[in-house]
CSV table of C-alpha atoms in Angstrom, one decimal:
chain,number,residue,atom,x,y,z
A,1,MET,CA,-29.1,-23.8,-13.4
A,2,VAL,CA,-32.5,-23.5,-14.9
A,3,VAL,CA,-35.1,-22.0,-12.6
A,4,GLY,CA,-38.1,-22.0,-14.9
A,5,THR,CA,-40.9,-20.6,-12.8
A,6,THR,CA,-42.5,-18.5,-15.4
A,7,LYS,CA,-45.4,-19.4,-17.7
A,8,VAL,CA,-43.4,-19.0,-20.9
A,9,LYS,CA,-43.3,-22.3,-22.8
A,10,ARG,CA,-41.5,-21.5,-26.0
A,11,LEU,CA,-38.6,-19.4,-27.3
A,12,LYS,CA,-38.3,-18.8,-31.0
A,13,LEU,CA,-35.5,-17.2,-33.1
A,14,SER,CA,-36.2,-15.5,-36.4
A,15,ASP,CA,-33.9,-15.5,-39.4
A,16,PRO,CA,-31.4,-12.6,-39.4
A,17,MET,CA,-32.9,-9.2,-40.3
A,18,ILE,CA,-31.9,-5.6,-40.6
A,19,GLY,CA,-32.9,-3.2,-37.8
A,20,VAL,CA,-33.5,0.4,-38.6
A,21,SER,CA,-33.9,3.1,-35.9
A,22,LEU,CA,-35.3,6.5,-37.0
A,23,HIS,CA,-35.8,9.6,-34.9
A,24,HIS,CA,-37.1,12.9,-35.9
A,25,ALA,CA,-36.3,15.5,-33.3
A,26,SER,CA,-39.4,17.5,-33.6
A,27,PRO,CA,-43.1,16.6,-33.1
A,28,ILE,CA,-44.1,17.0,-36.8
A,29,THR,CA,-46.7,14.7,-38.2
A,30,GLY,CA,-46.3,12.2,-41.0
A,31,VAL,CA,-42.9,10.7,-40.1
A,32,LYS,CA,-44.0,7.2,-39.4
A,33,GLU,CA,-46.5,7.2,-42.2
A,34,ASN,CA,-43.8,8.3,-44.6
A,35,VAL,CA,-41.4,5.6,-43.4
A,36,CYS,CA,-44.0,2.9,-43.8
A,37,ARG,CA,-45.1,4.2,-47.2
A,38,VAL,CA,-41.6,4.2,-48.6
A,39,PHE,CA,-40.9,0.6,-47.4
A,40,ALA,CA,-44.2,-0.6,-48.7
A,41,GLU,CA,-43.6,1.0,-52.1
A,42,ASN,CA,-40.4,-1.0,-52.3
A,43,GLN,CA,-42.3,-4.1,-51.2
A,44,VAL,CA,-40.2,-4.4,-48.1
A,45,ASN,CA,-41.9,-6.3,-45.4
A,46,LEU,CA,-41.6,-4.8,-41.9
A,47,THR,CA,-41.7,-7.9,-39.7
A,48,PHE,CA,-41.5,-5.8,-36.6
A,49,ILE,CA,-42.2,-2.1,-36.0
A,50,THR,CA,-42.7,0.2,-33.0
A,51,THR,CA,-43.5,3.9,-33.2
A,52,ARG,CA,-43.7,6.5,-30.5
A,53,ASP,CA,-44.8,10.1,-30.9
A,54,THR,CA,-44.1,12.6,-28.1
A,55,HIS,CA,-43.8,16.4,-27.8
A,56,GLU,CA,-40.0,15.9,-28.2
A,57,GLY,CA,-40.1,14.0,-31.4
A,58,ASN,CA,-41.1,10.9,-33.3
A,59,SER,CA,-39.3,7.6,-33.2
A,60,VAL,CA,-39.7,4.5,-35.4
A,61,PHE,CA,-37.9,1.2,-35.0
A,62,CYS,CA,-38.4,-1.5,-37.6
A,63,CYS,CA,-36.9,-4.7,-38.7
A,64,LEU,CA,-37.0,-5.8,-42.3
A,65,ASP,CA,-36.2,-9.3,-43.6
A,66,ALA,CA,-33.0,-10.0,-45.5
A,67,GLY,CA,-34.8,-9.4,-48.8
A,68,GLY,CA,-35.0,-5.7,-48.0
A,69,ARG,CA,-31.2,-5.3,-47.9
A,70,SER,CA,-30.9,-4.6,-51.6
A,71,VAL,CA,-33.2,-1.6,-51.5
A,72,LEU,CA,-32.4,-0.3,-48.0
A,73,ALA,CA,-29.9,2.4,-49.1
A,74,ASN,CA,-32.4,3.7,-51.6
A,75,VAL,CA,-35.2,3.6,-49.1
A,76,LEU,CA,-33.1,5.4,-46.5
A,77,LYS,CA,-32.2,8.1,-49.0
A,78,LYS,CA,-35.9,8.8,-49.5
A,79,ILE,CA,-36.7,8.7,-45.8
A,80,THR,CA,-33.8,10.8,-44.5
A,81,THR,CA,-34.0,13.8,-46.8
A,82,ASP,CA,-35.0,15.9,-43.8
A,83,PRO,CA,-31.8,16.7,-41.8
A,84,ALA,CA,-33.7,16.5,-38.6
A,85,MET,CA,-34.2,12.8,-39.2
A,86,GLU,CA,-31.5,10.7,-37.5
A,87,HIS,CA,-31.1,7.1,-38.4
A,88,ARG,CA,-29.1,4.1,-37.4
A,89,VAL,CA,-28.9,0.7,-39.1
A,90,PHE,CA,-28.4,-2.5,-37.2
A,91,PRO,CA,-27.1,-4.8,-40.0
A,92,ALA,CA,-27.8,-8.2,-38.3
A,93,VAL,CA,-30.5,-8.5,-35.8
A,94,THR,CA,-32.7,-11.4,-34.8
A,95,LEU,CA,-36.1,-11.5,-33.2
A,96,LEU,CA,-36.3,-13.6,-30.1
A,97,SER,CA,-39.9,-14.3,-29.2
A,98,ALA,CA,-41.0,-15.8,-25.9
A,99,PHE,CA,-44.6,-17.1,-25.6
A,100,PRO,CA,-47.1,-17.3,-24.2
A,101,HIS,CA,-46.6,-14.1,-22.1
A,102,GLN,CA,-50.1,-14.3,-20.5
A,103,SER,CA,-50.0,-10.5,-20.0
A,104,ASP,CA,-47.7,-11.0,-17.0
A,105,LEU,CA,-45.7,-7.8,-16.4
A,106,GLN,CA,-43.5,-9.3,-13.8
A,107,MET,CA,-42.5,-12.1,-16.1
A,108,MET,CA,-41.7,-9.6,-18.9
A,109,PHE,CA,-39.4,-7.7,-16.6
A,110,GLN,CA,-37.6,-10.9,-15.6
A,111,LEU,CA,-37.0,-11.7,-19.3
A,112,LEU,CA,-35.7,-8.2,-19.9
A,113,ARG,CA,-33.6,-8.4,-16.7
A,114,ALA,CA,-32.1,-11.7,-17.8
A,115,LEU,CA,-31.0,-10.2,-21.1
A,116,ARG,CA,-29.7,-7.0,-19.5
A,117,CYS,CA,-27.8,-8.9,-16.9
A,118,SER,CA,-26.2,-11.0,-19.6
A,119,LEU,CA,-25.1,-7.7,-21.3
A,120,ILE,CA,-27.2,-8.3,-24.3
A,121,PRO,CA,-28.4,-5.1,-25.9
A,122,VAL,CA,-32.1,-5.0,-26.5
A,123,HIS,CA,-32.5,-2.7,-29.5
A,124,ALA,CA,-36.3,-2.9,-29.2
A,125,ALA,CA,-39.1,-5.1,-27.9
A,126,ALA,CA,-42.8,-5.3,-28.2
A,127,SER,CA,-45.6,-7.5,-27.1
A,128,SER,CA,-48.2,-9.1,-29.4
A,129,ILE,CA,-51.3,-10.9,-28.3
A,130,GLY,CA,-49.4,-14.0,-27.4
A,131,ALA,CA,-45.7,-13.3,-27.5
A,132,LEU,CA,-43.0,-10.9,-26.3
A,133,THR,CA,-40.4,-10.2,-29.0
A,134,PHE,CA,-37.0,-8.8,-28.3
A,135,VAL,CA,-34.7,-7.4,-31.1
A,136,ILE,CA,-31.2,-8.5,-30.4
A,137,ASP,CA,-27.9,-8.7,-32.3
A,138,THR,CA,-27.7,-11.9,-34.3
A,139,ASN,CA,-24.3,-12.8,-33.0
A,140,LEU,CA,-25.7,-12.8,-29.4
A,141,ALA,CA,-28.8,-14.8,-30.2
A,142,GLU,CA,-27.5,-18.0,-28.6
A,143,THR,CA,-26.3,-16.3,-25.5
A,144,ALA,CA,-29.7,-14.6,-25.3
A,145,VAL,CA,-31.5,-17.9,-25.5
A,146,ASP,CA,-29.3,-19.3,-22.8
A,147,SER,CA,-30.0,-16.3,-20.5
A,148,LEU,CA,-33.8,-16.6,-21.1
A,149,GLN,CA,-33.7,-20.3,-20.5
A,150,PHE,CA,-32.3,-19.6,-17.1
A,151,VAL,CA,-35.6,-17.7,-16.3
A,152,VAL,CA,-38.1,-19.7,-18.3
A,153,GLY,CA,-36.6,-23.2,-18.1
A,154,THR,CA,-37.7,-24.1,-21.6
A,155,GLN,CA,-35.9,-25.2,-24.7
A,156,LEU,CA,-35.8,-23.4,-28.0
B,1,MET,CA,-54.3,-5.0,-53.0
B,2,GLU,CA,-51.2,-7.2,-53.1
B,3,THR,CA,-50.0,-7.7,-49.6
B,4,ALA,CA,-47.0,-10.0,-50.1
B,5,ALA,CA,-45.7,-12.4,-52.6
B,6,ARG,CA,-47.8,-15.1,-51.1
B,7,TYR,CA,-50.9,-13.1,-50.5
B,8,SER,CA,-53.2,-11.3,-52.9
B,9,GLU,CA,-56.3,-9.8,-51.3
B,10,THR,CA,-58.7,-7.1,-52.5
B,11,LYS,CA,-59.2,-6.3,-48.9
B,12,ILE,CA,-56.9,-7.4,-46.1
B,13,LYS,CA,-58.6,-9.9,-43.8
B,14,THR,CA,-58.3,-9.7,-40.0
B,15,TYR,CA,-59.8,-11.6,-37.1
B,16,GLY,CA,-61.6,-8.5,-35.9
B,17,PHE,CA,-60.8,-5.6,-33.7
B,18,GLU,CA,-60.5,-5.3,-29.9
B,19,THR,CA,-60.6,-2.1,-28.0
B,20,LYS,CA,-59.6,-1.3,-24.4
B,21,THR,CA,-60.3,1.9,-22.6
B,22,ASP,CA,-59.3,3.7,-19.4
B,23,LEU,CA,-55.7,2.7,-19.7
B,24,CYS,CA,-52.4,4.4,-18.9
B,25,ILE,CA,-49.0,4.4,-20.5
B,26,CYS,CA,-46.2,4.3,-18.0
B,27,GLU,CA,-42.7,5.1,-19.4
B,28,PHE,CA,-39.4,4.8,-17.6
B,29,ASN,CA,-35.8,3.7,-17.7
B,30,LEU,CA,-35.0,0.8,-15.5
B,31,GLU,CA,-31.6,-0.4,-14.1
B,32,PHE,CA,-32.2,-4.1,-13.4
B,33,GLU,CA,-30.4,-5.5,-10.4
B,34,PRO,CA,-28.5,-8.8,-10.9
B,35,PHE,CA,-30.2,-12.1,-10.0
B,36,LYS,CA,-29.4,-13.3,-6.5
B,37,GLN,CA,-28.9,-16.9,-5.3
B,38,LYS,CA,-32.4,-16.9,-3.6
B,39,ASP,CA,-34.1,-14.5,-5.8
B,40,PRO,CA,-37.8,-14.1,-4.8
B,41,TRP,CA,-38.8,-13.4,-8.3
B,42,LEU,CA,-37.2,-16.5,-9.7
B,43,SER,CA,-38.2,-18.8,-6.9
B,44,GLY,CA,-41.8,-17.8,-7.5
B,45,THR,CA,-42.3,-16.6,-3.9
B,46,GLU,CA,-42.9,-13.1,-5.1
B,47,LYS,CA,-46.6,-13.0,-6.0
B,48,GLY,CA,-48.8,-10.4,-7.4
B,49,THR,CA,-48.9,-10.5,-11.1
B,50,ILE,CA,-49.8,-7.3,-12.8
B,51,PRO,CA,-51.6,-7.7,-16.1
B,52,PHE,CA,-50.3,-5.5,-19.0
B,53,GLU,CA,-52.1,-4.7,-22.2
B,54,MET,CA,-49.0,-3.9,-24.3
B,55,ILE,CA,-45.3,-3.4,-23.7
B,56,PHE,CA,-42.7,-1.9,-26.0
B,57,LEU,CA,-39.3,-0.3,-25.9
B,58,GLY,CA,-37.0,1.3,-28.4
B,59,PRO,CA,-33.2,1.8,-28.8
B,60,SER,CA,-33.1,4.4,-26.1
B,61,GLY,CA,-34.0,1.6,-23.6
B,62,ARG,CA,-37.0,3.5,-22.3
B,63,ILE,CA,-39.7,1.0,-21.4
B,64,SER,CA,-43.4,1.7,-22.1
B,65,VAL,CA,-46.1,-0.3,-20.4
B,66,VAL,CA,-49.7,0.1,-21.3
B,67,ALA,CA,-51.9,-1.2,-18.5
B,68,ALA,CA,-55.3,-0.5,-16.9
B,69,ASN,CA,-55.3,2.9,-15.3
B,70,GLN,CA,-56.2,1.3,-11.9
B,71,HIS,CA,-52.9,-0.7,-12.1
B,72,ARG,CA,-50.6,2.3,-12.4
B,73,HIS,CA,-49.6,2.3,-8.8
B,74,ALA,CA,-49.0,-1.4,-8.9
B,75,VAL,CA,-46.7,-0.9,-11.9
B,76,ARG,CA,-44.8,1.7,-9.9
B,77,ARG,CA,-44.5,-0.7,-6.9
B,78,LEU,CA,-43.2,-3.5,-9.1
B,79,ILE,CA,-40.6,-1.2,-10.7
B,80,ASN,CA,-39.4,-0.1,-7.3
B,81,ALA,CA,-39.1,-3.7,-6.2
B,82,MET,CA,-37.0,-4.5,-9.3
B,83,ASP,CA,-34.7,-1.5,-8.9
B,84,SER,CA,-34.2,-0.1,-5.4
B,85,ASN,CA,-32.6,3.0,-6.9
B,86,PHE,CA,-35.5,3.8,-9.1
B,87,ASP,CA,-36.4,7.5,-9.1
B,88,ASP,CA,-40.2,7.7,-9.1
B,89,THR,CA,-40.1,11.2,-10.6
B,90,LYS,CA,-38.5,9.8,-13.7
B,91,MET,CA,-41.6,7.7,-14.5
B,92,HIS,CA,-43.9,9.5,-17.0
B,93,VAL,CA,-47.5,8.5,-17.0
B,94,THR,CA,-50.0,9.4,-19.7
B,95,ALA,CA,-53.7,8.7,-18.9
B,96,PRO,CA,-56.3,8.0,-19.9
B,97,VAL,CA,-55.4,6.4,-23.2
B,98,GLU,CA,-57.1,3.7,-25.2
B,99,LEU,CA,-55.9,0.7,-27.1
B,100,LEU,CA,-57.1,-0.9,-30.4
B,101,TYR,CA,-55.5,-4.1,-31.5
B,102,PHE,CA,-56.1,-6.6,-34.2
B,103,TYR,CA,-54.4,-9.4,-36.0
B,104,GLY,CA,-54.6,-11.4,-39.1
B,105,PRO,CA,-53.1,-14.5,-40.8
B,106,HIS,CA,-49.4,-14.1,-41.4
B,107,PHE,CA,-49.4,-10.4,-40.8
B,108,GLY,CA,-45.8,-10.6,-39.8
B,109,ASP,CA,-44.8,-11.9,-43.2
B,110,ARG,CA,-46.6,-9.4,-45.3
B,111,PHE,CA,-45.7,-5.9,-46.4
B,112,GLY,CA,-48.2,-3.0,-46.5
B,113,ILE,CA,-50.1,-3.7,-43.3
B,114,ALA,CA,-48.4,-1.0,-41.2
B,115,GLU,CA,-48.6,1.5,-44.0
B,116,ASN,CA,-52.3,0.8,-44.6
B,117,THR,CA,-53.1,1.1,-40.9
B,118,LEU,CA,-51.1,4.3,-40.2
B,119,ASN,CA,-52.3,6.1,-43.3
B,120,ALA,CA,-55.9,5.3,-42.5
B,121,LEU,CA,-55.5,6.9,-39.1
B,122,ALA,CA,-53.7,10.0,-40.5
B,123,GLN,CA,-56.4,10.5,-43.2
B,124,GLU,CA,-59.1,10.5,-40.6
B,125,LYS,CA,-56.9,12.8,-38.3
B,126,ILE,CA,-56.9,10.2,-35.5
B,127,PRO,CA,-53.8,10.9,-33.4
B,128,LEU,CA,-51.6,8.0,-32.6
B,129,ILE,CA,-49.5,8.0,-29.5
B,130,ALA,CA,-47.7,4.7,-30.1
B,131,SER,CA,-47.9,1.6,-32.1
B,132,ALA,CA,-46.3,-1.9,-32.4
B,133,CYS,CA,-46.6,-4.5,-35.1
B,134,SER,CA,-45.1,-7.8,-33.9
B,135,GLY,CA,-45.9,-11.4,-34.6
B,136,SER,CA,-49.3,-11.2,-36.4
B,137,SER,CA,-50.7,-8.4,-34.2
B,138,VAL,CA,-51.0,-4.7,-34.6
B,139,PHE,CA,-51.4,-2.6,-31.4
B,140,LEU,CA,-52.3,1.1,-31.5
B,141,VAL,CA,-52.3,3.4,-28.4
B,142,LEU,CA,-54.7,6.2,-29.0
B,143,PRO,CA,-55.8,9.3,-27.0
B,144,ASP,CA,-59.0,9.0,-24.9
B,145,ASN,CA,-62.2,8.6,-27.0
B,146,TYR,CA,-60.4,7.6,-30.2
B,147,ALA,CA,-60.5,3.8,-30.1
B,148,LEU,CA,-64.0,3.5,-31.3
B,149,LYS,CA,-63.5,6.0,-34.1
B,150,ALA,CA,-60.4,4.1,-35.2
B,151,LYS,CA,-62.3,0.8,-35.0
B,152,THR,CA,-65.0,2.2,-37.3
B,153,VAL,CA,-62.4,3.3,-39.8
B,154,PHE,CA,-60.7,-0.1,-39.8
B,155,SER,CA,-64.0,-1.9,-40.1
B,156,ILE,CA,-64.3,-0.4,-43.5
B,157,LEU,CA,-60.7,-0.7,-44.5
B,158,TYR,CA,-60.2,-4.3,-43.4
B,159,ASP,CA,-62.3,-7.4,-44.0
B,160,VAL,CA,-63.6,-8.9,-40.8
B,161,PRO,CA,-65.1,-12.3,-41.5
B,162,GLN,CA,-68.8,-12.4,-40.6
B,163,THR,CA,-69.7,-15.9,-41.8
B,164,VAL,CA,-67.8,-19.1,-42.2
B,165,GLN,CA,-67.3,-19.7,-45.9
B,166,PRO,CA,-67.5,-23.3,-46.9
B,167,PRO,CA,-64.1,-24.6,-48.2
B,168,PRO,CA,-63.9,-25.7,-51.9
B,169,PHE,CA,-63.9,-29.3,-50.9
B,170,SER,CA,-67.0,-29.1,-48.7
B,171,GLY,CA,-68.8,-32.3,-48.7
B,172,LEU,CA,-65.9,-34.3,-50.0
B,173,GLY,CA,-64.5,-34.8,-46.6
B,174,PRO,CA,-66.1,-36.8,-43.8
B,175,SER,CA,-67.4,-33.7,-42.1
B,176,ALA,CA,-70.0,-34.4,-39.5
B,177,ARG,CA,-71.1,-30.8,-39.8
B,178,HIS,CA,-71.5,-31.1,-43.5
B,179,ARG,CA,-73.3,-34.4,-43.2
B,180,ARG,CA,-75.7,-32.8,-40.7
B,181,ARG,CA,-76.3,-29.9,-43.1
B,182,GLU,CA,-77.0,-32.2,-45.9
B,183,GLY,CA,-79.4,-34.2,-43.7
B,184,GLN,CA,-81.3,-31.0,-42.9
B,185,GLN,CA,-81.9,-30.2,-46.6
C,1,MET,CA,-70.1,-32.7,-11.4
C,2,SER,CA,-68.5,-33.6,-14.7
C,3,GLU,CA,-65.2,-31.9,-15.7
C,4,LYS,CA,-65.3,-29.2,-18.4
C,5,PRO,CA,-64.3,-30.4,-21.8
C,6,LEU,CA,-60.6,-29.8,-22.7
C,7,ILE,CA,-59.8,-28.3,-26.1
C,8,LEU,CA,-56.3,-28.4,-27.5
C,9,VAL,CA,-55.5,-25.4,-29.7
C,10,VAL,CA,-52.5,-26.1,-32.0
C,11,ASP,CA,-51.0,-23.4,-34.2
C,12,ASP,CA,-47.4,-22.1,-34.7
C,13,ASP,CA,-48.8,-18.5,-34.4
C,14,PRO,CA,-48.9,-17.8,-30.6
C,15,ASP,CA,-51.3,-14.8,-31.3
C,16,LEU,CA,-53.9,-17.1,-32.8
C,17,VAL,CA,-53.5,-19.7,-30.0
C,18,GLU,CA,-53.9,-17.1,-27.3
C,19,SER,CA,-56.9,-15.5,-28.9
C,20,VAL,CA,-58.7,-18.7,-29.5
C,21,CYS,CA,-57.9,-20.0,-26.0
C,22,MET,CA,-59.2,-16.8,-24.4
C,23,LYS,CA,-62.5,-17.1,-26.3
C,24,LEU,CA,-62.9,-20.7,-25.3
C,25,GLU,CA,-62.1,-20.1,-21.7
C,26,ASN,CA,-64.7,-17.3,-21.7
C,27,LYS,CA,-67.1,-20.0,-22.8
C,28,ASN,CA,-66.1,-22.2,-19.9
C,29,TYR,CA,-64.0,-24.7,-21.8
C,30,ARG,CA,-60.6,-25.8,-20.5
C,31,THR,CA,-57.8,-25.2,-22.9
C,32,ALA,CA,-54.4,-26.5,-23.7
C,33,LYS,CA,-51.9,-25.1,-26.1
C,34,ALA,CA,-49.4,-26.5,-28.5
C,35,TYR,CA,-47.2,-24.8,-31.1
C,36,ASP,CA,-46.4,-27.6,-33.6
C,37,GLY,CA,-47.6,-31.0,-34.5
C,38,VAL,CA,-45.1,-32.9,-32.4
C,39,GLU,CA,-45.8,-31.0,-29.3
C,40,ALA,CA,-49.5,-31.5,-30.0
C,41,TRP,CA,-49.2,-35.3,-30.1
C,42,GLU,CA,-47.5,-35.2,-26.7
C,43,LYS,CA,-50.2,-33.0,-25.3
C,44,ILE,CA,-52.9,-35.3,-26.8
C,45,LYS,CA,-51.3,-38.3,-25.0
C,46,GLU,CA,-50.9,-36.5,-21.7
C,47,GLU,CA,-54.1,-34.6,-21.5
C,48,ARG,CA,-56.7,-36.5,-23.7
C,49,PRO,CA,-58.5,-33.5,-25.1
C,50,THR,CA,-62.1,-33.8,-26.3
C,51,MET,CA,-61.4,-31.6,-29.3
C,52,LEU,CA,-58.5,-30.3,-31.4
C,53,ILE,CA,-58.5,-27.0,-33.1
C,54,LEU,CA,-55.7,-27.6,-35.5
C,55,ASP,CA,-53.8,-25.4,-37.9
C,56,VAL,CA,-52.6,-26.9,-41.2
C,57,MET,CA,-49.3,-25.1,-41.9
C,58,MET,CA,-47.0,-25.8,-39.0
C,59,PRO,CA,-43.3,-26.8,-38.5
C,60,ASN,CA,-42.2,-30.3,-37.5
C,61,LYS,CA,-45.5,-32.0,-38.3
C,62,ASN,CA,-48.3,-30.3,-40.3
C,63,GLY,CA,-52.0,-30.4,-39.4
C,64,TYR,CA,-52.9,-32.9,-42.1
C,65,GLN,CA,-50.3,-35.4,-40.9
C,66,LEU,CA,-51.2,-35.0,-37.3
C,67,CYS,CA,-54.9,-35.3,-38.1
C,68,ASP,CA,-54.4,-38.5,-40.0
C,69,GLU,CA,-52.3,-40.0,-37.2
C,70,ILE,CA,-54.9,-39.2,-34.7
C,71,LYS,CA,-57.8,-40.6,-36.7
C,72,LYS,CA,-55.9,-43.8,-37.6
C,73,ASP,CA,-55.1,-44.5,-33.9
C,74,LYS,CA,-58.0,-46.2,-32.3
C,75,ALA,CA,-57.1,-44.8,-28.9
C,76,TYR,CA,-57.5,-41.3,-30.1
C,77,SER,CA,-59.8,-41.4,-33.1
C,78,ASN,CA,-62.8,-40.2,-31.2
C,79,ILE,CA,-61.2,-36.8,-30.7
C,80,THR,CA,-63.0,-34.2,-32.8
C,81,VAL,CA,-60.6,-32.5,-35.1
C,82,LEU,CA,-61.4,-29.0,-36.6
C,83,LEU,CA,-58.8,-28.1,-39.2
C,84,LEU,CA,-58.1,-24.4,-39.5
C,85,THR,CA,-56.7,-23.7,-42.9
C,86,ALA,CA,-55.2,-20.5,-44.4
C,87,VAL,CA,-54.8,-22.2,-47.8
C,88,GLY,CA,-57.6,-20.1,-49.2
C,89,ASP,CA,-57.9,-18.0,-52.3
C,90,ALA,CA,-55.8,-15.2,-50.8
C,91,VAL,CA,-52.7,-17.4,-50.7
C,92,THR,CA,-51.2,-17.4,-54.2
C,93,SER,CA,-48.3,-19.7,-53.6
C,94,THR,CA,-48.0,-22.4,-51.0
C,95,ASN,CA,-47.0,-26.0,-50.7
C,96,TYR,CA,-50.4,-26.8,-49.2
C,97,THR,CA,-53.6,-27.0,-51.2
C,98,HIS,CA,-57.2,-27.7,-50.2
C,99,TYR,CA,-56.9,-30.9,-52.1
C,100,ASP,CA,-54.4,-32.2,-49.6
C,101,GLY,CA,-57.3,-32.0,-47.1
C,102,ILE,CA,-59.7,-34.0,-49.1
C,103,ASN,CA,-58.2,-37.3,-47.9
C,104,THR,CA,-57.8,-36.3,-44.3
C,105,LEU,CA,-60.3,-37.6,-41.7
C,106,ALA,CA,-60.9,-34.3,-40.0
C,107,ASP,CA,-64.4,-33.7,-38.7
C,108,ASP,CA,-64.5,-30.2,-40.1
C,109,PHE,CA,-62.5,-27.7,-42.2
C,110,ILE,CA,-62.6,-24.0,-41.4
C,111,PRO,CA,-60.9,-21.5,-43.6
C,112,LYS,CA,-58.8,-18.7,-42.0
C,113,PRO,CA,-59.4,-16.0,-41.0
C,114,ILE,CA,-62.5,-17.1,-39.2
C,115,ASP,CA,-65.0,-15.1,-37.2
C,116,MET,CA,-64.2,-16.1,-33.6
C,117,ASP,CA,-67.9,-16.1,-32.7
C,118,LYS,CA,-68.7,-18.5,-35.5
C,119,LEU,CA,-65.8,-20.7,-34.4
C,120,MET,CA,-67.3,-20.8,-30.9
C,121,GLU,CA,-70.7,-21.8,-32.4
C,122,ILE,CA,-69.1,-24.6,-34.3
C,123,VAL,CA,-67.2,-25.8,-31.2
C,124,SER,CA,-70.5,-25.6,-29.2
C,125,ASP,CA,-72.3,-27.7,-32.0
C,126,TYR,CA,-69.7,-30.5,-31.8
C,127,MET,CA,-69.6,-30.4,-28.0
C,128,ALA,CA,-73.4,-30.8,-27.9
C,129,ASP,CA,-73.2,-34.0,-30.1
């Protein structure tokens, strides 16, 4: 069954990428700047990145394209010298974008709900001007598309 | 500055900067209830769209919604409608905050944009609450009264086109605009 | 009262499509969106836009191909086509060049990134013709 009552017209999958989650358990400054600097020095493109600084600590989630795989270990070594920096690597993630989102919060929740109800872990998500992008495991990408099509009623 | 294998710019070009003020950031965890056969959300009978400015979430699953401060109660109502067990006290609201966003051609395919942006803010001691670079957009959540200052910094750092440059083949194509220009000369 | 002109914005970058459409709607134009050349052709046939703001580098069918098809089809050749092209000096390696554009029949060529206000001026100029 496809319901398709939302304004989303397109779904788009990226090529497989590598997801990296970093969390520093104290509110020190310079964490995200350092992460981005080291990746840029190694000419690694961060296709997707979110950062959040709170009183409890600083978090960064980023996705790099497959070209970054060869330098990832070296980059992580530089970034995680501080023992308070925790990291987790997601070796094969895909960006699933739905657009246009038309700034509709209700619709965004429905997309997230569809993914969660299909037991698809969403490692990260962010809106851009026109699209909502979900970071999901590559091996679940087709299932994720099916579950969103249920809500948006559109083809990939 | 080289920005990617395919791009080489002395100054990164953008389409310009937008700022939004008097916003709030609502953060919460949400347990979504399964879809029902006659789900009011899916059938479109549930009305009342709430406009957001930015949304992001990380591996913890905590959802962050940036919206106009005036919509914060509507956001709460919507969450309650989605999750009947939602504990209101678990929603954390920070307000007022401001938003600055910009985008440029193929930003998502180029390295160095995030570094450039975050470093510029750090150098000017502009605190950053949250950020997201997705697609070809960069969104920055800033404390109250910082968006304009950040915009000024970025206006120097990035190239915002002010005039339309004629392409190299101007006049070779059948451009009505070019023909008109020639006619005026 | 005459209907507001419809402008179809075509680009595979949803951020650009959304931004341009928002600007156009603020100027009281109606807008339609397409994200590749094939979808754009369908929208052109369905909705008969007055103007196309068309990206060059797109999947399925690129902007040059679409522009040529439109301009060679008598039923649609009167649609104003503004080509948005990022094949400027900043791009050091691409399959597209400005010279591919020489032979197209587009009404105007606008290099990316463009000042949105200037784009609105250009749109307004053509609409006034």
